Amino acid sequence: MSLQAPDFFAELCLPFPDHTVVGSTYYAAPNPAVPLRLRIGFSGTIYAATYGGLRLAVLHPDQGEIDAVSLSFLDHGTFHRRDEANGTRPNTKQYATFDTYHRPGRPPWDGAVTNGLRDAIEQYTAVWFPGAWTATTPRRTTGLTVQPAAAAQFARNTSRSR
């Protein structure tokens, strides 16, 4: 089944005009004047075809991956509202995750609130691609509340790999 990745990344409203989605991975050149590129993919869980967050990586054409960070859906409140409404309990397969199985006509990540993820992506990419986010960047305006604690959680709860 399809993750409908292009729709998920469109939902994030990332401001990078030079981008593409290949399979389930988003690639962008946030600043085309420098050789660094951004890759965003879904990070799996211990369960087959189940995703618990996003993995962002900065790529260099000669050096390969030079930095990466994982952003969990749990830490950024992505499915908090959905899980609370459905009575999904912590420490279950469905909690703060999505899988490839979904209702017809609905995306597998139905119920996601992406504001916290988007803010964390903005913070991370601002380090590697200064100026790539502009004041005119479109924001999602669905009346959903931005998670103000997401920025603080980003600094505490992300893991880096080199």
Coordinates of N, CA, C and O in Angstrom, one line a residue:
M1 N 0.8 -1.2 0.0 CA 0.0 0.0 0.0 C 0.9 1.2 0.0 O 2.0 1.2 0.5
S2 N 0.4 2.3 -0.5 CA 1.1 3.6 -0.6 C 1.1 4.4 0.6 O 0.1 4.5 1.3
L3 N 2.2 5.0 0.9 CA 2.3 6.0 2.0 C 1.8 7.3 1.7 O 1.6 8.2 2.5
Q4 N 1.5 7.6 0.4 CA 1.1 8.9 -0.1 C 2.1 10.0 0.4 O 1.7 11.0 0.8
A5 N 3.4 9.7 0.2 CA 4.4 10.5 0.7 C 4.3 11.9 0.1 O 4.5 12.9 0.8
P6 N 4.1 12.1 -1.2 CA 4.0 13.5 -1.7 C 3.0 14.3 -1.0 O 3.2 15.5 -0.8
D7 N 1.9 13.7 -0.7 CA 0.8 14.5 0.0 C 1.2 14.8 1.5 O 1.0 15.9 2.0
F8 N 1.9 13.9 2.1 CA 2.4 14.1 3.5 C 3.4 15.3 3.5 O 3.3 16.2 4.3
F9 N 4.4 15.3 2.5 CA 5.4 16.4 2.5 C 4.7 17.7 2.1 O 5.1 18.7 2.5
A10 N 3.7 17.6 1.2 CA 3.0 18.8 0.9 C 2.3 19.4 2.1 O 2.2 20.6 2.3
E11 N 1.7 18.5 3.0 CA 1.1 18.9 4.2 C 2.0 19.7 5.1 O 1.6 20.6 5.9
L12 N 3.3 19.4 5.1 CA 4.3 20.1 5.9 C 4.6 21.5 5.4 O 5.1 22.3 6.2
C13 N 4.2 21.8 4.2 CA 4.4 23.2 3.6 C 5.8 23.6 3.7 O 6.1 24.8 4.2
L14 N 6.8 22.8 3.3 CA 8.2 23.2 3.3 C 8.4 24.2 2.3 O 7.9 24.1 1.2
P15 N 9.3 25.2 2.5 CA 9.5 26.3 1.6 C 10.5 26.1 0.5 O 10.9 27.1 -0.1
F16 N 10.9 24.9 0.2 CA 12.0 24.7 -0.7 C 11.4 24.5 -2.1 O 10.9 23.4 -2.4
P17 N 11.6 25.5 -3.0 CA 11.0 25.3 -4.4 C 11.7 24.2 -5.2 O 11.1 23.6 -6.0
D18 N 13.0 24.0 -4.9 CA 13.8 23.0 -5.7 C 13.7 21.7 -4.9 O 14.6 21.4 -4.1
H19 N 12.7 20.9 -5.1 CA 12.5 19.6 -4.3 C 11.8 18.6 -5.2 O 11.2 18.9 -6.2
T20 N 11.9 17.4 -4.8 CA 11.2 16.3 -5.4 C 10.9 15.2 -4.4 O 11.7 15.1 -3.4
V21 N 10.0 14.3 -4.6 CA 9.7 13.2 -3.8 C 9.9 12.0 -4.7 O 9.3 11.8 -5.7
V22 N 10.8 11.1 -4.2 CA 11.1 9.9 -4.9 C 10.7 8.7 -4.0 O 11.3 8.6 -2.9
G23 N 9.7 8.0 -4.4 CA 9.2 6.9 -3.6 C 8.6 7.5 -2.3 O 7.7 8.3 -2.4
S24 N 9.2 7.2 -1.2 CA 8.7 7.8 0.1 C 9.7 8.8 0.7 O 9.6 9.1 1.9
T25 N 10.6 9.3 -0.1 CA 11.6 10.2 0.4 C 11.6 11.5 -0.3 O 11.5 11.6 -1.5
Y26 N 11.7 12.6 0.5 CA 11.7 14.0 0.0 C 13.2 14.4 -0.1 O 14.0 14.2 0.8
Y27 N 13.5 15.0 -1.2 CA 14.8 15.5 -1.5 C 14.7 17.0 -1.8 O 13.8 17.4 -2.6
A28 N 15.6 17.9 -1.3 CA 15.5 19.3 -1.6 C 16.9 19.9 -1.6 O 17.9 19.4 -1.0
A29 N 17.0 21.0 -2.4 CA 18.2 21.8 -2.4 C 17.8 23.2 -1.8 O 17.4 24.1 -2.5
P30 N 17.8 23.3 -0.5 CA 17.3 24.5 0.2 C 18.0 25.8 -0.2 O 17.5 26.8 -0.3
N31 N 19.3 25.6 -0.5 CA 20.1 26.7 -1.1 C 20.9 26.2 -2.2 O 22.0 25.6 -2.1
P32 N 20.4 26.4 -3.5 CA 21.0 25.8 -4.7 C 22.5 26.3 -4.9 O 23.2 25.7 -5.6
A33 N 22.8 27.4 -4.2 CA 24.2 27.9 -4.4 C 25.3 27.1 -3.7 O 26.5 27.3 -3.9
V34 N 24.9 26.2 -2.8 CA 25.8 25.4 -2.0 C 25.5 23.9 -2.4 O 24.4 23.6 -2.8
P35 N 26.5 23.1 -2.2 CA 26.3 21.7 -2.6 C 25.5 20.8 -1.7 O 25.2 19.7 -2.0
L36 N 25.2 21.3 -0.5 CA 24.5 20.5 0.5 C 23.0 20.3 0.0 O 22.4 21.2 -0.5
R37 N 22.5 19.1 0.3 CA 21.1 18.8 0.0 C 20.4 18.2 1.3 O 21.1 17.7 2.2
L38 N 19.1 18.2 1.3 CA 18.3 17.7 2.4 C 17.6 16.5 1.9 O 17.0 16.5 0.9
R39 N 17.6 15.5 2.8 CA 16.8 14.3 2.5 C 15.9 14.0 3.8 O 16.4 14.1 4.9
I40 N 14.6 13.8 3.5 CA 13.7 13.5 4.6 C 13.0 12.2 4.3 O 12.3 12.1 3.2
G41 N 13.0 11.3 5.2 CA 12.3 10.0 5.0 C 11.6 9.6 6.2 O 11.8 10.1 7.3
F42 N 10.7 8.6 6.1 CA 10.0 8.1 7.2 C 10.9 7.2 8.0 O 11.5 6.3 7.4
S43 N 10.8 7.2 9.3 CA 11.6 6.3 10.1 C 10.7 5.2 10.6 O 9.6 5.5 11.1
G44 N 11.2 4.0 10.4 CA 10.4 2.8 10.8 C 10.4 2.6 12.3 O 11.1 3.2 13.1
T45 N 9.6 1.7 12.7 CA 9.5 1.2 14.1 C 9.9 -0.3 14.1 O 10.3 -0.8 13.1
I46 N 9.7 -0.9 15.3 CA 10.0 -2.3 15.3 C 8.9 -3.2 14.6 O 9.1 -4.4 14.4
Y47 N 7.8 -2.5 14.3 CA 6.7 -3.2 13.6 C 6.8 -3.0 12.1 O 7.1 -1.9 11.6
A48 N 6.6 -4.0 11.3 CA 6.6 -4.0 9.9 C 5.7 -2.9 9.3 O 4.5 -2.8 9.8
A49 N 6.1 -2.1 8.3 CA 5.3 -1.2 7.6 C 4.7 -0.2 8.6 O 3.6 0.3 8.3
T50 N 5.3 0.2 9.7 CA 4.8 1.1 10.7 C 5.9 2.2 10.9 O 7.1 1.9 11.1
Y51 N 5.5 3.4 10.9 CA 6.4 4.6 10.9 C 6.2 5.4 12.1 O 5.0 5.8 12.5
G52 N 7.3 5.8 12.8 CA 7.2 6.5 14.1 C 7.8 7.9 14.0 O 7.9 8.6 15.0
G53 N 8.2 8.4 12.8 CA 8.7 9.7 12.7 C 9.4 10.0 11.4 O 9.1 9.2 10.4
L54 N 10.2 11.0 11.4 CA 10.9 11.4 10.2 C 12.4 11.4 10.5 O 12.8 11.7 11.6
R55 N 13.2 11.1 9.5 CA 14.7 11.1 9.6 C 15.2 12.1 8.6 O 14.9 12.0 7.4
L56 N 15.8 13.2 9.1 CA 16.3 14.3 8.2 C 17.8 14.0 8.1 O 18.5 13.7 9.1
A57 N 18.4 14.2 6.9 CA 19.8 14.1 6.7 C 20.3 15.2 5.8 O 19.6 15.6 4.8
V58 N 21.5 15.7 6.1 CA 22.2 16.6 5.2 C 23.2 15.9 4.4 O 24.0 15.1 5.0
L59 N 23.1 16.0 3.1 CA 24.0 15.3 2.2 C 24.9 16.2 1.4 O 24.6 17.3 1.0
H60 N 26.1 15.7 1.2 CA 27.1 16.4 0.5 C 27.5 15.5 -0.7 O 27.6 14.3 -0.5
P61 N 27.6 16.0 -1.9 CA 27.8 15.1 -3.1 C 29.1 14.3 -3.0 O 29.2 13.2 -3.6
D62 N 30.1 14.8 -2.4 CA 31.4 14.0 -2.3 C 31.6 13.3 -0.9 O 32.1 12.2 -0.9
Q63 N 31.0 13.8 0.1 CA 31.2 13.2 1.5 C 30.0 12.4 1.9 O 30.1 11.8 3.0
G64 N 29.0 12.4 1.2 CA 27.8 11.6 1.6 C 27.0 12.3 2.7 O 27.0 13.5 2.8
E65 N 26.4 11.5 3.6 CA 25.6 12.0 4.7 C 26.6 12.6 5.7 O 27.5 12.0 6.2
I66 N 26.4 13.9 6.0 CA 27.3 14.6 7.0 C 26.6 14.8 8.3 O 27.3 15.1 9.3
D67 N 25.3 14.8 8.4 CA 24.6 14.9 9.6 C 23.2 14.4 9.5 O 22.6 14.4 8.3
A68 N 22.6 13.9 10.6 CA 21.2 13.4 10.5 C 20.6 13.6 11.9 O 21.3 13.7 12.9
V69 N 19.3 13.7 11.9 CA 18.5 13.8 13.1 C 17.2 13.0 12.9 O 16.6 13.0 11.8
S70 N 16.7 12.4 14.0 CA 15.4 11.7 13.9 C 14.4 12.6 14.7 O 14.7 13.0 15.8
L71 N 13.2 12.8 14.1 CA 12.1 13.5 14.7 C 11.0 12.6 14.9 O 10.4 12.1 13.9
S72 N 10.7 12.2 16.2 CA 9.6 11.3 16.4 C 8.2 12.0 16.4 O 8.1 13.1 16.8
F73 N 7.2 11.2 15.9 CA 5.9 11.8 15.9 C 5.4 12.0 17.4 O 4.7 12.9 17.7
L74 N 5.9 11.1 18.3 CA 5.5 11.2 19.7 C 6.0 12.6 20.3 O 5.3 13.3 20.9
D75 N 7.3 12.8 20.1 CA 7.9 14.0 20.6 C 7.3 15.3 20.1 O 7.4 16.4 20.7
H76 N 6.8 15.3 18.9 CA 6.3 16.5 18.2 C 4.7 16.6 18.2 O 4.2 17.4 17.5
G77 N 4.1 15.7 18.9 CA 2.6 15.7 19.1 C 1.8 15.5 17.8 O 0.7 15.9 17.7
T78 N 2.5 14.8 16.8 CA 1.8 14.6 15.5 C 0.5 13.9 15.6 O -0.4 14.3 14.9
F79 N 0.4 12.9 16.4 CA -0.8 12.1 16.4 C -1.5 12.1 17.8 O -2.3 11.3 18.1
H80 N -1.1 13.1 18.6 CA -1.7 13.2 20.0 C -3.2 13.3 19.9 O -3.9 12.6 20.6
R81 N -3.7 14.2 19.1 CA -5.1 14.5 19.0 C -5.9 13.2 18.5 O -6.9 12.8 19.0
R82 N -5.3 12.6 17.5 CA -5.9 11.4 16.9 C -6.0 10.3 18.0 O -7.0 9.6 18.2
D83 N -4.8 10.1 18.6 CA -4.7 9.0 19.6 C -5.6 9.2 20.8 O -6.3 8.3 21.3
E84 N -5.7 10.5 21.2 CA -6.6 10.8 22.4 C -8.1 10.5 22.0 O -8.8 10.0 22.7
A85 N -8.5 11.0 20.8 CA -9.8 10.8 20.3 C -10.2 9.3 20.1 O -11.3 8.9 20.4
N86 N -9.2 8.5 19.7 CA -9.5 7.1 19.5 C -9.2 6.2 20.7 O -9.5 5.0 20.7
G87 N -8.8 6.8 21.8 CA -8.5 6.1 23.0 C -7.3 5.1 22.8 O -7.2 4.1 23.5
T88 N -6.4 5.5 21.9 CA -5.2 4.7 21.7 C -4.2 4.8 22.9 O -3.9 6.0 23.2
R89 N -3.8 3.7 23.5 CA -3.0 3.8 24.7 C -1.5 3.8 24.3 O -1.1 3.2 23.3
P90 N -0.7 4.5 25.1 CA 0.8 4.5 25.0 C 1.3 3.1 25.0 O 0.7 2.2 25.6
N91 N 2.4 2.9 24.4 CA 3.1 1.6 24.3 C 2.4 0.5 23.5 O 2.5 -0.7 23.7
T92 N 1.5 1.0 22.6 CA 0.9 0.1 21.6 C 1.4 0.4 20.3 O 2.0 1.5 20.0
K93 N 1.2 -0.5 19.3 CA 1.7 -0.4 18.0 C 1.2 0.9 17.3 O 1.9 1.6 16.6
Q94 N -0.1 1.2 17.6 CA -0.7 2.3 16.9 C -0.4 3.7 17.5 O -0.7 4.7 16.9
Y95 N 0.1 3.7 18.7 CA 0.3 5.0 19.4 C 1.4 5.8 18.8 O 2.5 5.4 18.6
A96 N 1.1 7.1 18.4 CA 2.0 8.0 17.8 C 2.7 7.5 16.6 O 3.9 7.8 16.3
T97 N 2.0 6.6 15.8 CA 2.6 6.0 14.6 C 1.5 6.0 13.5 O 0.4 6.3 13.8
F98 N 1.9 5.6 12.3 CA 1.0 5.2 11.3 C 1.6 4.1 10.5 O 2.8 3.8 10.6
D99 N 0.7 3.3 9.9 CA 1.2 2.2 9.1 C 0.6 2.3 7.7 O -0.1 3.3 7.4
T100 N 0.9 1.4 6.8 CA 0.5 1.5 5.4 C -1.0 1.1 5.2 O -1.5 1.2 4.1
Y101 N -1.6 0.6 6.2 CA -3.0 0.2 6.1 C -3.9 1.3 6.6 O -3.7 1.9 7.6
H102 N -4.9 1.6 5.8 CA -5.7 2.8 6.1 C -7.1 2.6 5.4 O -7.3 1.8 4.5
R103 N -8.0 3.5 5.9 CA -9.4 3.4 5.3 C -9.3 3.9 3.8 O -8.6 4.9 3.5
P104 N -10.1 3.4 3.0 CA -10.1 3.8 1.6 C -10.5 5.3 1.5 O -11.3 5.8 2.2
G105 N -9.7 6.0 0.7 CA -10.0 7.5 0.5 C -9.3 8.3 1.5 O -9.4 9.6 1.5
R106 N -8.6 7.8 2.5 CA -7.9 8.5 3.5 C -6.4 8.2 3.5 O -6.1 7.1 3.2
P107 N -5.6 9.1 3.8 CA -4.1 8.8 3.8 C -3.8 8.0 5.0 O -4.5 8.0 6.0
P108 N -2.7 7.2 5.0 CA -2.3 6.4 6.1 C -2.0 7.2 7.4 O -2.2 6.8 8.5
W109 N -1.6 8.5 7.2 CA -1.3 9.4 8.3 C -2.4 10.3 8.6 O -2.3 11.3 9.2
D110 N -3.6 9.8 8.4 CA -4.9 10.6 8.7 C -4.9 11.0 10.1 O -4.6 10.2 11.0
G111 N -5.2 12.2 10.4 CA -5.2 12.8 11.8 C -4.0 13.4 12.2 O -3.9 13.9 13.4
A112 N -2.9 13.5 11.4 CA -1.7 14.1 11.8 C -1.8 15.6 11.9 O -2.4 16.2 11.1
V113 N -1.2 16.1 12.9 CA -1.0 17.6 13.1 C 0.5 17.8 12.9 O 1.3 17.4 13.8
T114 N 0.8 18.5 11.8 CA 2.2 18.5 11.4 C 3.0 19.8 11.9 O 4.1 20.0 11.5
N115 N 2.3 20.7 12.6 CA 2.9 21.9 13.0 C 4.2 21.7 13.8 O 5.2 22.4 13.5
G116 N 4.2 20.8 14.8 CA 5.4 20.6 15.6 C 6.6 20.0 14.7 O 7.7 20.4 14.9
L117 N 6.3 19.1 13.8 CA 7.3 18.6 12.9 C 7.9 19.7 12.1 O 9.1 19.8 11.9
R118 N 7.0 20.5 11.5 CA 7.4 21.5 10.6 C 8.3 22.5 11.4 O 9.4 22.9 10.8
D119 N 8.0 22.9 12.6 CA 8.8 23.8 13.4 C 10.2 23.1 13.6 O 11.2 23.8 13.6
A120 N 10.2 21.9 13.9 CA 11.5 21.2 14.2 C 12.3 21.1 12.9 O 13.6 21.3 13.0
I121 N 11.7 20.8 11.8 CA 12.4 20.8 10.5 C 13.0 22.2 10.2 O 14.2 22.3 9.8
E122 N 12.2 23.2 10.5 CA 12.7 24.6 10.3 C 13.9 24.9 11.2 O 14.9 25.4 10.7
Q123 N 13.9 24.5 12.4 CA 15.1 24.7 13.3 C 16.3 24.0 12.8 O 17.4 24.5 12.8
Y124 N 16.1 22.7 12.4 CA 17.2 21.9 12.0 C 17.8 22.5 10.7 O 19.0 22.6 10.5
T125 N 17.0 22.8 9.7 CA 17.5 23.2 8.4 C 18.1 24.6 8.5 O 18.9 25.0 7.7
A126 N 17.6 25.4 9.5 CA 18.2 26.8 9.6 C 19.7 26.7 10.0 O 20.4 27.6 9.6
V127 N 20.1 25.7 10.6 CA 21.5 25.5 11.0 C 22.4 25.2 9.7 O 23.4 25.8 9.5
W128 N 21.9 24.4 8.8 CA 22.6 23.9 7.7 C 22.3 24.8 6.4 O 23.2 24.8 5.5
F129 N 21.2 25.4 6.4 CA 20.8 26.2 5.2 C 20.2 27.5 5.6 O 19.0 27.8 5.5
P130 N 21.1 28.4 6.2 CA 20.7 29.7 6.7 C 20.0 30.5 5.6 O 20.4 30.5 4.4
G131 N 18.8 31.1 5.9 CA 18.1 31.9 5.0 C 17.2 31.2 4.1 O 16.5 31.8 3.3
A132 N 17.1 29.8 4.2 CA 16.3 29.1 3.3 C 14.8 29.3 3.6 O 13.9 29.1 2.8
W133 N 14.5 29.6 4.9 CA 13.1 29.8 5.3 C 12.9 31.3 5.3 O 13.6 32.1 5.9
T134 N 11.9 31.8 4.6 CA 11.6 33.2 4.5 C 10.4 33.5 5.3 O 9.6 32.7 5.6
A135 N 10.2 34.8 5.5 CA 9.0 35.3 6.2 C 7.7 35.1 5.4 O 6.6 35.0 6.0
T136 N 7.8 34.9 4.1 CA 6.6 34.7 3.3 C 6.3 33.2 3.1 O 5.4 32.8 2.3
T137 N 7.0 32.3 3.9 CA 6.7 30.9 3.7 C 5.3 30.6 4.2 O 4.8 31.0 5.2
P138 N 4.5 29.8 3.3 CA 3.1 29.5 3.7 C 3.1 28.6 4.9 O 3.8 27.7 5.1
R139 N 2.2 28.9 5.8 CA 1.9 28.1 7.0 C 0.6 27.4 6.9 O -0.3 27.9 6.2
R140 N 0.5 26.3 7.5 CA -0.8 25.6 7.5 C -1.8 26.4 8.3 O -1.5 26.7 9.5
T141 N -2.9 26.7 7.8 CA -3.9 27.5 8.6 C -5.2 26.7 8.7 O -6.2 27.1 8.2
T142 N -5.1 25.6 9.5 CA -6.3 24.8 9.7 C -7.0 25.0 11.1 O -7.8 24.3 11.5
G143 N -6.4 26.0 11.8 CA -7.0 26.3 13.1 C -6.4 25.4 14.2 O -6.7 25.4 15.3
L144 N -5.4 24.6 13.8 CA -4.8 23.7 14.8 C -3.7 24.4 15.5 O -3.1 25.3 15.0
T145 N -3.5 24.1 16.8 CA -2.6 24.8 17.6 C -1.2 24.3 17.4 O -0.9 23.1 17.3
V146 N -0.3 25.3 17.3 CA 1.1 24.9 17.2 C 1.6 24.5 18.6 O 1.3 25.1 19.6
Q147 N 2.4 23.4 18.6 CA 2.9 22.9 19.9 C 4.1 23.8 20.3 O 5.2 23.6 19.8
P148 N 3.9 24.7 21.3 CA 5.0 25.6 21.7 C 6.2 24.8 22.3 O 7.3 25.3 22.3
A149 N 5.9 23.7 22.9 CA 7.0 22.9 23.6 C 7.8 22.2 22.6 O 8.9 21.6 22.9
A150 N 7.4 22.1 21.3 CA 8.1 21.3 20.3 C 9.6 21.8 20.2 O 10.5 21.0 20.0
A151 N 9.8 23.1 20.2 CA 11.2 23.6 20.0 C 12.1 23.2 21.2 O 13.2 22.7 20.9
A152 N 11.6 23.2 22.4 CA 12.4 22.8 23.5 C 12.6 21.3 23.5 O 13.7 20.8 23.8
Q153 N 11.6 20.5 23.1 CA 11.7 19.1 23.0 C 12.7 18.7 21.9 O 13.4 17.7 22.0
F154 N 12.7 19.5 20.8 CA 13.7 19.2 19.7 C 15.1 19.1 20.2 O 15.8 18.2 19.9
A155 N 15.5 20.1 21.0 CA 16.8 20.1 21.5 C 17.1 19.0 22.5 O 18.2 18.4 22.5
R156 N 16.1 18.6 23.3 CA 16.3 17.5 24.2 C 16.2 16.1 23.7 O 16.9 15.2 24.1
N157 N 15.3 15.9 22.7 CA 14.8 14.5 22.4 C 15.3 14.0 21.0 O 14.8 13.0 20.6
T158 N 16.1 14.7 20.3 CA 16.5 14.3 19.0 C 17.8 13.5 19.2 O 18.6 13.7 20.1
S159 N 18.0 12.6 18.3 CA 19.3 11.8 18.3 C 20.0 12.1 17.0 O 19.4 12.3 15.9
R160 N 21.3 12.2 17.1 CA 22.2 12.5 16.0 C 23.0 11.2 15.6 O 23.4 10.5 16.5
S161 N 23.2 11.1 14.3 CA 24.2 10.0 13.9 C 25.1 10.6 12.9 O 24.7 11.5 12.1
R162 N 26.2 10.2 12.8 CA 27.2 10.7 11.9 C 27.8 9.5 11.1 O 27.9 8.5 11.5

